[in-house]
Amino acid sequence: MNKKKILLTVLTTLCLQITAQDLATGYKDAGYGNPISPCVFCADPTALVYDGRLYVYGTNDHQQFIANGKKGENNYGAIKSLVIFSTDDMVNWTFHGTIDVAKLCSSWGWRFAASWAPSVTWRETADGKKEFFLYFANSGGSIGVITASSPTGPWKSPFSKPFIDGDTPGVKPCNWIFDPGVLIDDEGTGWIAFGGGDPNSQGTKLMPGNSRIAKLKSSMLALDGKAVSLPAPYLFEASELNMMSGKYVYTYNTSWSDRNDWNQYAKRGSAPAPSTCSMCYMVSDNPLDPDSWQYKGEYVANPGTFGFGYGNNHTHLQKFNGEYYLFYHSMVLEQKMKTGASGFRSIGVNKASVNEDKQTIGKVTMTNSGVSAIAKLNPYKLQQAETIATAGGVSYEHFSNIKKNTTVSTLGNDASENQQVRMNAGAWIMVRNVDFGTNGARSFMLRARGTGTFEIRVNSRNATPSATIDFSSTGYEDYTVDLDIAKFKGVRNIYFVFTKSQNAYFDAWQFTENLPDGITTADVQDAPSALYDLSGRRLSSDNLNRGIVIEKYKDSLGTLRTRKRVKSAK
């Protein structure tokens, strides 16, 4: 009997070890750019460019996915937060966490219902102050706004009620007061478009009558006059605004209704009737004059047309580094995961052909391949673990809210620098186009906590490990390993694999360059000093943490020292 118990224990241990070595399934191919996140459901994209990075915001479908127990249908009711991603190369995306809109708008009381379909913009005032404005659909009944001084927050609600609702002048009759599209034009004036739904009491299938546009006062927090109707044929939802060569470009999603009355539309020109639930656009040089708007046609069909699952449609057109990109959502990730859940969307991006002088948008095709990298990733700069091209088995956690026995991320916290990645045994992350240069990398630093075994694999997640680190700590520690320089030269795809894990969390990483004279160097972001919180997590130089921090610095003799000091917000 005792021998059987011993044998069973041995077999069980072996099985656990074998299972721990199996790599988690990845639902985004290594060479694909779409969706931008391999593990977070998100939708209704909007974007801005700030300090050389492109920031994308979206509806947090993942919050509903978690609330549903990762099954069932997405009915959007539990979505009360927004997500933020950013990139500087279009293939590696940093997840900045979520904006807890419900918390920010708690003073609204019963008036707050949900946060969907954001639209974002920013400006720098004459005195150098940076202001960010993020508008969102509060379910289908009103529009809210939150503000910040950076693209990732912290955010706040300037009001204790919605910004636009049914009592706002010029809104009625409008069935759905939602899906805002915001723009600061070439003259610095703010505009907001919104609205949707089936034909209102005065509308028809051809002209539902629910689209509105309004001028904003200089504060961006009040309408300058009443909203006016924007005559968009077959409008259903998803308003957005762009500016091209002094003209206003309005994009929107069309309805599912038939197009039998298309010939009744006097401004159709030679344009064919748009397909159902497609994205169309109109152009004007005087937004408040309904007669000034010219219909230009359809620029992208429903995602189902491309095999990505029929559902709603929402896009954002964004110029970045001289090129136009179209962000959209589809259900391609849900299709690959095959969990039985339905209606959970993922953000994708493809290049768009735009003629600014003529205000035309060419037809866009949604693809899994997405877009090519426009820059290479610098491995000698401290990189966050949340920067991912693709991955398997990871989940995100917010550092300040980690509790014992946490098993899944609620993705319901404020976006901040306190973000980390939980890595179970077999979990892995891949970053693309990592440029080690001709000198190559001599060493590697892993910042992690918990207990586990970490491996670096080059160009394939199944490759023989090129470096291995065994780590164990209760707080965040830096672990360094020497490398075979020959394996880390040129441009590579790098896989970070956790083959063993006991409550392991991955925070950041950095390679050290091998210089020709034998001196090693790393691009330390916070030189000459670096700040850490009391749990040992490194803090970025521009965060807003207050209170006691740990500072590591070099004294006048070059000796590394550690001290505690009080840091106040900027």
Short mmCIF file of C-alpha atoms in Angstrom, two decimals, residues 125-515:
data_model
loop_
_atom_site.label_atom_id
_atom_site.label_comp_id
_atom_site.label_asym_id
_atom_site.label_seq_id
_atom_site.Cartn_x
_atom_site.Cartn_y
_atom_site.Cartn_z
CA THR A 125 -2.41 75.56 -24.12
CA ALA A 126 -0.44 78.77 -24.59
CA ASP A 127 1.15 78.38 -21.17
CA GLY A 128 2.33 74.83 -21.98
CA LYS A 129 -0.40 73.01 -20.08
CA LYS A 130 -1.41 69.69 -21.62
CA GLU A 131 -5.11 68.84 -21.54
CA PHE A 132 -6.67 65.50 -22.50
CA PHE A 133 -10.41 65.06 -23.04
CA LEU A 134 -12.05 61.64 -23.30
CA TYR A 135 -15.76 61.48 -24.14
CA PHE A 136 -17.73 58.23 -23.83
CA ALA A 137 -21.17 56.76 -24.31
CA ASN A 138 -23.00 56.35 -21.02
CA SER A 139 -24.98 53.40 -22.36
CA GLY A 140 -27.42 54.75 -24.98
CA GLY A 141 -28.87 57.61 -23.00
CA SER A 142 -26.15 60.21 -22.58
CA ILE A 143 -22.50 61.15 -23.10
CA GLY A 144 -19.91 61.68 -20.39
CA VAL A 145 -16.46 63.25 -20.35
CA ILE A 146 -13.36 62.76 -18.23
CA THR A 147 -10.16 64.78 -18.30
CA ALA A 148 -6.46 64.32 -17.56
CA SER A 149 -3.06 65.97 -17.96
CA SER A 150 -1.44 62.94 -19.59
CA PRO A 151 -2.65 60.27 -22.06
CA THR A 152 -2.80 57.63 -19.31
CA GLY A 153 -4.23 59.78 -16.53
CA PRO A 154 -4.94 60.03 -13.72
CA TRP A 155 -8.42 60.86 -14.99
CA LYS A 156 -11.19 62.78 -13.30
CA SER A 157 -14.81 63.64 -14.02
CA PRO A 158 -15.38 67.41 -14.20
CA PHE A 159 -19.12 66.98 -13.64
CA SER A 160 -21.45 65.08 -11.32
CA LYS A 161 -23.74 64.27 -14.23
CA PRO A 162 -23.50 63.47 -17.96
CA PHE A 163 -22.10 66.08 -20.32
CA ILE A 164 -24.79 65.65 -23.02
CA ASP A 165 -28.27 64.17 -22.53
CA GLY A 166 -31.83 64.49 -23.79
CA ASP A 167 -32.20 67.94 -22.23
CA THR A 168 -29.24 69.37 -24.14
CA PRO A 169 -30.52 71.94 -26.67
CA GLY A 170 -30.84 70.54 -30.18
CA VAL A 171 -30.58 66.87 -29.19
CA LYS A 172 -34.23 65.81 -29.34
CA PRO A 173 -35.49 63.81 -31.11
CA CYS A 174 -32.51 61.44 -30.98
CA ASN A 175 -33.08 57.80 -30.13
CA TRP A 176 -29.59 56.95 -28.84
CA ILE A 177 -27.48 59.72 -27.35
CA PHE A 178 -24.15 57.96 -27.55
CA ASP A 179 -20.99 57.20 -29.59
CA PRO A 180 -19.33 60.61 -29.46
CA GLY A 181 -16.74 61.69 -32.02
CA VAL A 182 -14.59 64.63 -30.95
CA LEU A 183 -12.25 66.90 -32.90
CA ILE A 184 -10.15 70.01 -32.30
CA ASP A 185 -9.96 71.65 -35.70
CA ASP A 186 -7.13 73.61 -37.36
CA GLU A 187 -8.28 76.80 -35.66
CA GLY A 188 -8.30 75.21 -32.20
CA THR A 189 -12.10 74.94 -32.03
CA GLY A 190 -13.67 71.82 -30.57
CA TRP A 191 -16.49 69.84 -32.18
CA ILE A 192 -18.47 66.81 -31.11
CA ALA A 193 -20.71 64.52 -33.17
CA PHE A 194 -22.94 61.81 -31.70
CA GLY A 195 -26.20 59.89 -31.95
CA GLY A 196 -27.68 56.73 -33.41
CA GLY A 197 -30.40 54.12 -33.38
CA ASP A 198 -33.40 53.20 -35.48
CA PRO A 199 -35.30 56.03 -37.20
CA ASN A 200 -36.64 58.57 -34.73
CA SER A 201 -40.21 59.87 -34.71
CA GLN A 202 -39.48 62.13 -37.66
CA GLY A 203 -37.03 59.90 -39.52
CA THR A 204 -36.99 57.26 -42.24
CA LYS A 205 -34.80 54.27 -43.05
CA LEU A 206 -32.87 56.41 -45.52
CA MET A 207 -32.52 59.37 -43.16
CA PRO A 208 -33.01 58.12 -39.56
CA GLY A 209 -32.56 61.64 -38.17
CA ASN A 210 -30.41 60.71 -35.16
CA SER A 211 -27.03 62.22 -36.06
CA ARG A 212 -26.02 65.40 -34.22
CA ILE A 213 -23.03 67.71 -34.32
CA ALA A 214 -22.22 70.64 -32.03
CA LYS A 215 -19.53 73.24 -31.55
CA LEU A 216 -17.71 73.23 -28.20
CA LYS A 217 -16.69 76.22 -26.14
CA SER A 218 -13.02 76.85 -25.46
CA SER A 219 -13.21 74.81 -22.25
CA MET A 220 -14.19 71.71 -24.32
CA LEU A 221 -16.67 71.09 -21.52
CA ALA A 222 -19.73 73.00 -22.78
CA LEU A 223 -21.61 73.35 -26.06
CA ASP A 224 -21.27 76.66 -27.89
CA GLY A 225 -24.85 76.85 -29.09
CA LYS A 226 -27.24 74.01 -29.70
CA ALA A 227 -26.60 70.73 -31.49
CA VAL A 228 -27.82 70.48 -35.08
CA SER A 229 -28.84 67.55 -37.27
CA LEU A 230 -26.26 66.07 -39.60
CA PRO A 231 -28.00 64.40 -42.59
CA ALA A 232 -26.20 61.05 -42.71
CA PRO A 233 -27.98 58.39 -44.84
CA TYR A 234 -28.67 55.10 -43.05
CA LEU A 235 -26.86 56.32 -39.92
CA PHE A 236 -26.91 53.82 -37.07
CA GLU A 237 -23.94 54.54 -34.74
CA ALA A 238 -20.14 55.05 -34.43
CA SER A 239 -19.63 58.78 -35.12
CA GLU A 240 -16.06 60.08 -35.47
CA LEU A 241 -14.55 63.31 -36.82
CA ASN A 242 -11.34 64.12 -38.71
CA MET A 243 -9.86 67.22 -40.35
CA MET A 244 -8.37 67.16 -43.86
CA SER A 245 -7.07 70.25 -45.69
CA GLY A 246 -9.40 72.56 -43.83
CA LYS A 247 -12.51 70.41 -44.22
CA TYR A 248 -14.40 68.29 -41.72
CA VAL A 249 -14.69 64.55 -42.32
CA TYR A 250 -17.48 62.72 -40.52
CA THR A 251 -17.44 58.90 -40.40
CA TYR A 252 -20.23 56.66 -39.19
CA ASN A 253 -21.68 53.16 -39.23
CA THR A 254 -24.76 52.38 -41.33
CA SER A 255 -27.84 50.42 -40.32
CA TRP A 256 -28.93 46.86 -41.11
CA SER A 257 -32.02 48.03 -43.01
CA ASP A 258 -32.62 47.43 -46.72
CA ARG A 259 -31.50 50.02 -49.26
CA ASN A 260 -34.67 50.10 -51.37
CA ASP A 261 -35.00 53.88 -51.01
CA TRP A 262 -31.42 54.76 -52.02
CA ASN A 263 -32.55 56.40 -55.27
CA GLN A 264 -34.53 58.90 -53.20
CA TYR A 265 -31.29 60.37 -51.83
CA ALA A 266 -30.60 63.48 -53.89
CA LYS A 267 -26.94 63.77 -52.86
CA ARG A 268 -25.97 60.20 -53.71
CA GLY A 269 -24.21 61.25 -56.91
CA SER A 270 -22.71 58.18 -58.57
CA ALA A 271 -22.05 56.42 -55.26
CA PRO A 272 -23.74 53.04 -54.87
CA ALA A 273 -25.86 52.32 -51.82
CA PRO A 274 -23.65 51.36 -48.85
CA SER A 275 -23.68 47.75 -47.71
CA THR A 276 -25.37 46.96 -44.41
CA CYS A 277 -23.50 47.83 -41.21
CA SER A 278 -20.65 49.39 -43.16
CA MET A 279 -18.58 52.50 -42.49
CA CYS A 280 -19.30 55.58 -44.60
CA TYR A 281 -18.17 59.20 -44.58
CA MET A 282 -19.28 62.74 -45.37
CA VAL A 283 -17.37 66.02 -45.84
CA SER A 284 -18.21 69.65 -45.04
CA ASP A 285 -16.55 73.05 -44.69
CA ASN A 286 -19.33 74.35 -42.44
CA PRO A 287 -20.36 71.66 -39.94
CA LEU A 288 -23.40 73.51 -38.55
CA ASP A 289 -24.99 73.85 -42.00
CA PRO A 290 -26.80 70.58 -42.77
CA ASP A 291 -26.87 71.38 -46.51
CA SER A 292 -23.08 71.66 -46.63
CA TRP A 293 -22.46 67.97 -45.95
CA GLN A 294 -21.54 65.88 -49.00
CA TYR A 295 -21.85 62.09 -48.91
CA LYS A 296 -18.62 60.46 -50.13
CA GLY A 297 -19.35 56.74 -49.87
CA GLU A 298 -18.33 53.56 -48.07
CA TYR A 299 -14.73 52.87 -47.07
CA VAL A 300 -14.93 49.56 -45.17
CA ALA A 301 -17.55 46.80 -45.05
CA ASN A 302 -18.77 44.88 -42.02
CA PRO A 303 -16.09 42.66 -40.37
CA GLY A 304 -18.15 39.62 -41.30
CA THR A 305 -17.44 40.35 -44.94
CA PHE A 306 -13.80 39.50 -44.22
CA GLY A 307 -14.63 36.38 -42.21
CA PHE A 308 -14.19 38.06 -38.84
CA GLY A 309 -17.73 37.55 -37.58
CA TYR A 310 -20.78 39.67 -38.32
CA GLY A 311 -21.61 42.19 -35.64
CA ASN A 312 -21.52 45.94 -35.18
CA ASN A 313 -18.88 48.13 -36.81
CA HIS A 314 -16.86 51.04 -35.43
CA THR A 315 -13.70 52.63 -36.81
CA HIS A 316 -11.25 55.43 -36.17
CA LEU A 317 -9.03 57.01 -38.83
CA GLN A 318 -5.68 58.13 -37.44
CA LYS A 319 -2.60 59.75 -38.99
CA PHE A 320 0.69 58.67 -37.41
CA ASN A 321 4.21 59.38 -38.66
CA GLY A 322 2.88 60.59 -41.99
CA GLU A 323 0.67 57.56 -42.70
CA TYR A 324 -3.04 56.94 -42.19
CA TYR A 325 -4.25 53.90 -40.28
CA LEU A 326 -7.78 52.60 -39.83
CA PHE A 327 -8.58 51.12 -36.44
CA TYR A 328 -11.64 48.90 -36.17
CA HIS A 329 -12.94 45.94 -34.20
CA SER A 330 -13.89 42.40 -35.13
CA MET A 331 -14.43 39.06 -33.42
CA VAL A 332 -11.34 37.36 -34.82
CA LEU A 333 -9.84 36.64 -31.37
CA GLU A 334 -13.11 35.21 -30.07
CA GLN A 335 -13.33 32.97 -33.13
CA LYS A 336 -9.86 31.56 -32.48
CA MET A 337 -10.39 31.04 -28.74
CA LYS A 338 -13.57 28.99 -29.23
CA THR A 339 -14.75 29.42 -25.65
CA GLY A 340 -18.43 29.40 -26.57
CA ALA A 341 -18.65 33.11 -25.80
CA SER A 342 -20.12 35.40 -28.43
CA GLY A 343 -19.99 39.07 -29.30
CA PHE A 344 -16.60 39.82 -27.71
CA ARG A 345 -14.63 42.11 -29.94
CA SER A 346 -10.95 42.87 -30.54
CA ILE A 347 -9.26 45.94 -32.00
CA GLY A 348 -7.37 45.62 -35.27
CA VAL A 349 -5.61 48.03 -37.60
CA ASN A 350 -4.78 48.26 -41.30
CA LYS A 351 -3.28 51.02 -43.40
CA ALA A 352 -5.68 53.38 -45.12
CA SER A 353 -5.22 55.18 -48.42
CA VAL A 354 -6.22 58.80 -47.88
CA ASN A 355 -6.06 61.82 -50.19
CA GLU A 356 -6.20 64.78 -47.84
CA ASP A 357 -6.54 67.39 -50.58
CA LYS A 358 -9.59 65.66 -52.03
CA GLN A 359 -10.82 64.31 -48.67
CA THR A 360 -11.15 60.78 -49.96
CA ILE A 361 -10.70 57.51 -48.09
CA GLY A 362 -9.91 54.43 -50.16
CA LYS A 363 -11.53 51.07 -49.51
CA VAL A 364 -9.87 49.31 -46.59
CA THR A 365 -9.56 45.53 -46.25
CA MET A 366 -9.43 44.00 -42.78
CA THR A 367 -6.65 41.41 -42.47
CA ASN A 368 -5.02 39.26 -39.82
CA SER A 369 -1.59 40.36 -41.02
CA GLY A 370 -2.33 43.98 -40.16
CA VAL A 371 0.47 46.48 -40.68
CA SER A 372 4.25 46.27 -40.84
CA ALA A 373 6.57 47.62 -38.19
CA ILE A 374 7.58 51.24 -38.70
CA ALA A 375 10.39 51.14 -36.11
CA LYS A 376 12.53 48.63 -34.25
CA LEU A 377 12.32 47.90 -30.54
CA ASN A 378 15.31 49.03 -28.47
CA PRO A 379 16.34 46.22 -26.09
CA TYR A 380 18.83 48.45 -24.26
CA LYS A 381 16.05 50.62 -22.91
CA LEU A 382 14.00 49.48 -19.92
CA GLN A 383 10.89 47.84 -21.37
CA GLN A 384 7.67 47.02 -19.57
CA ALA A 385 6.42 43.44 -19.53
CA GLU A 386 3.08 44.75 -20.77
CA THR A 387 4.70 45.50 -24.14
CA ILE A 388 3.59 42.58 -26.30
CA ALA A 389 3.35 41.61 -29.95
CA THR A 390 1.68 38.32 -29.10
CA ALA A 391 1.49 36.05 -26.07
CA GLY A 392 -0.09 33.00 -24.51
CA GLY A 393 -1.34 32.34 -21.00
CA VAL A 394 -0.82 35.82 -19.59
CA SER A 395 -3.20 37.94 -17.56
CA TYR A 396 -2.82 41.50 -16.34
CA GLU A 397 -2.96 42.60 -12.74
CA HIS A 398 -2.93 46.04 -11.16
CA PHE A 399 -0.14 46.18 -8.60
CA SER A 400 -1.92 48.27 -5.98
CA ASN A 401 -4.95 45.99 -5.97
CA ILE A 402 -3.29 42.57 -5.91
CA LYS A 403 -4.84 40.38 -3.25
CA LYS A 404 -4.03 36.92 -2.03
CA ASN A 405 -5.35 34.10 -4.19
CA THR A 406 -6.10 36.41 -7.12
CA THR A 407 -6.71 34.13 -10.10
CA VAL A 408 -8.05 36.39 -12.83
CA SER A 409 -7.73 40.03 -13.68
CA THR A 410 -10.90 42.05 -13.37
CA LEU A 411 -9.46 44.68 -15.71
CA GLY A 412 -11.42 47.29 -13.83
CA ASN A 413 -8.82 49.61 -12.35
CA ASP A 414 -7.45 53.04 -13.14
CA ALA A 415 -4.70 53.07 -15.74
CA SER A 416 -1.39 53.80 -14.05
CA GLU A 417 2.27 52.88 -13.93
CA ASN A 418 1.42 50.14 -11.42
CA GLN A 419 0.82 47.43 -14.00
CA GLN A 420 2.30 43.94 -14.15
CA VAL A 421 1.77 40.64 -15.91
CA ARG A 422 0.88 37.43 -14.12
CA MET A 423 2.77 34.52 -15.66
CA ASN A 424 1.64 30.96 -14.99
CA ALA A 425 3.77 27.96 -15.91
CA GLY A 426 3.86 27.76 -19.70
CA ALA A 427 2.95 31.42 -20.21
CA TRP A 428 4.98 33.35 -22.74
CA ILE A 429 5.36 36.79 -24.32
CA MET A 430 6.85 37.66 -27.70
CA VAL A 431 8.19 41.03 -28.83
CA ARG A 432 8.95 41.67 -32.50
CA ASN A 433 11.77 43.39 -34.37
CA VAL A 434 14.14 43.67 -31.42
CA ASP A 435 17.27 45.36 -32.73
CA PHE A 436 20.46 44.26 -30.93
CA GLY A 437 22.69 45.94 -33.48
CA THR A 438 26.08 44.67 -34.60
CA ASN A 439 27.59 44.73 -31.10
CA GLY A 440 25.02 42.39 -29.61
CA ALA A 441 23.86 42.00 -26.01
CA ARG A 442 26.17 40.80 -23.24
CA SER A 443 23.66 40.44 -20.41
CA PHE A 444 19.95 40.57 -19.58
CA MET A 445 17.99 41.86 -16.59
CA LEU A 446 14.63 40.39 -15.53
CA ARG A 447 12.46 42.21 -12.99
CA ALA A 448 10.06 39.75 -11.41
CA ARG A 449 8.66 38.45 -8.15
CA GLY A 450 7.38 35.07 -7.00
CA THR A 451 9.18 31.84 -7.78
CA GLY A 452 9.84 30.37 -11.18
CA THR A 453 12.08 29.61 -14.11
CA PHE A 454 12.36 32.15 -16.91
CA GLU A 455 13.79 31.46 -20.36
CA ILE A 456 14.72 33.63 -23.34
CA ARG A 457 14.10 31.97 -26.70
CA VAL A 458 15.09 33.53 -30.00
CA ASN A 459 12.83 33.64 -33.09
CA SER A 460 10.63 30.71 -31.98
CA ARG A 461 8.78 29.93 -28.79
CA ASN A 462 9.85 26.30 -29.22
CA ALA A 463 13.52 27.16 -29.70
CA THR A 464 16.24 25.90 -27.35
CA PRO A 465 16.59 28.44 -24.52
CA SER A 466 19.36 30.96 -25.10
CA ALA A 467 19.31 32.02 -21.45
CA THR A 468 17.66 30.78 -18.25
CA ILE A 469 17.00 32.51 -14.93
CA ASP A 470 15.73 30.82 -11.76
CA PHE A 471 14.19 33.43 -9.49
CA SER A 472 12.49 33.60 -6.10
CA SER A 473 11.50 36.64 -4.06
CA THR A 474 8.51 38.05 -2.24
CA GLY A 475 9.05 41.53 -3.67
CA TYR A 476 10.27 42.70 -7.04
CA GLU A 477 13.95 41.94 -7.65
CA ASP A 478 16.29 42.42 -10.61
CA TYR A 479 17.93 39.21 -11.86
CA THR A 480 20.82 39.42 -14.31
CA VAL A 481 22.26 36.70 -16.54
CA ASP A 482 25.23 36.76 -18.93
CA LEU A 483 24.49 35.94 -22.56
CA ASP A 484 26.12 34.32 -25.53
CA ILE A 485 26.62 37.52 -27.53
CA ALA A 486 26.50 35.70 -30.87
CA LYS A 487 22.86 34.75 -30.25
CA PHE A 488 21.77 38.33 -29.62
CA LYS A 489 22.91 40.31 -32.65
CA GLY A 490 20.91 41.92 -35.41
CA VAL A 491 17.10 42.03 -35.46
CA ARG A 492 15.33 39.20 -33.68
CA ASN A 493 11.93 38.19 -32.35
CA ILE A 494 12.33 37.44 -28.65
CA TYR A 495 10.21 35.09 -26.56
CA PHE A 496 10.08 35.33 -22.76
CA VAL A 497 8.89 31.97 -21.44
CA PHE A 498 8.00 31.00 -17.86
CA THR A 499 8.50 27.23 -17.68
CA LYS A 500 7.85 27.14 -13.93
CA SER A 501 5.77 29.49 -11.85
CA GLN A 502 4.53 29.88 -8.33
CA ASN A 503 2.69 33.22 -8.14
CA ALA A 504 5.17 34.68 -10.63
CA TYR A 505 4.74 38.22 -11.89
CA PHE A 506 6.73 39.85 -14.68
CA ASP A 507 7.31 43.60 -14.47
CA ALA A 508 10.10 44.71 -16.81
CA TRP A 509 13.21 43.69 -18.73
CA GLN A 510 16.36 45.17 -20.25
CA PHE A 511 19.38 43.96 -22.19
CA THR A 512 22.89 45.40 -21.79
CA GLU A 513 24.87 46.17 -24.95
CA ASN A 514 28.33 44.75 -25.55
CA LEU A 515 30.44 47.72 -26.59
#
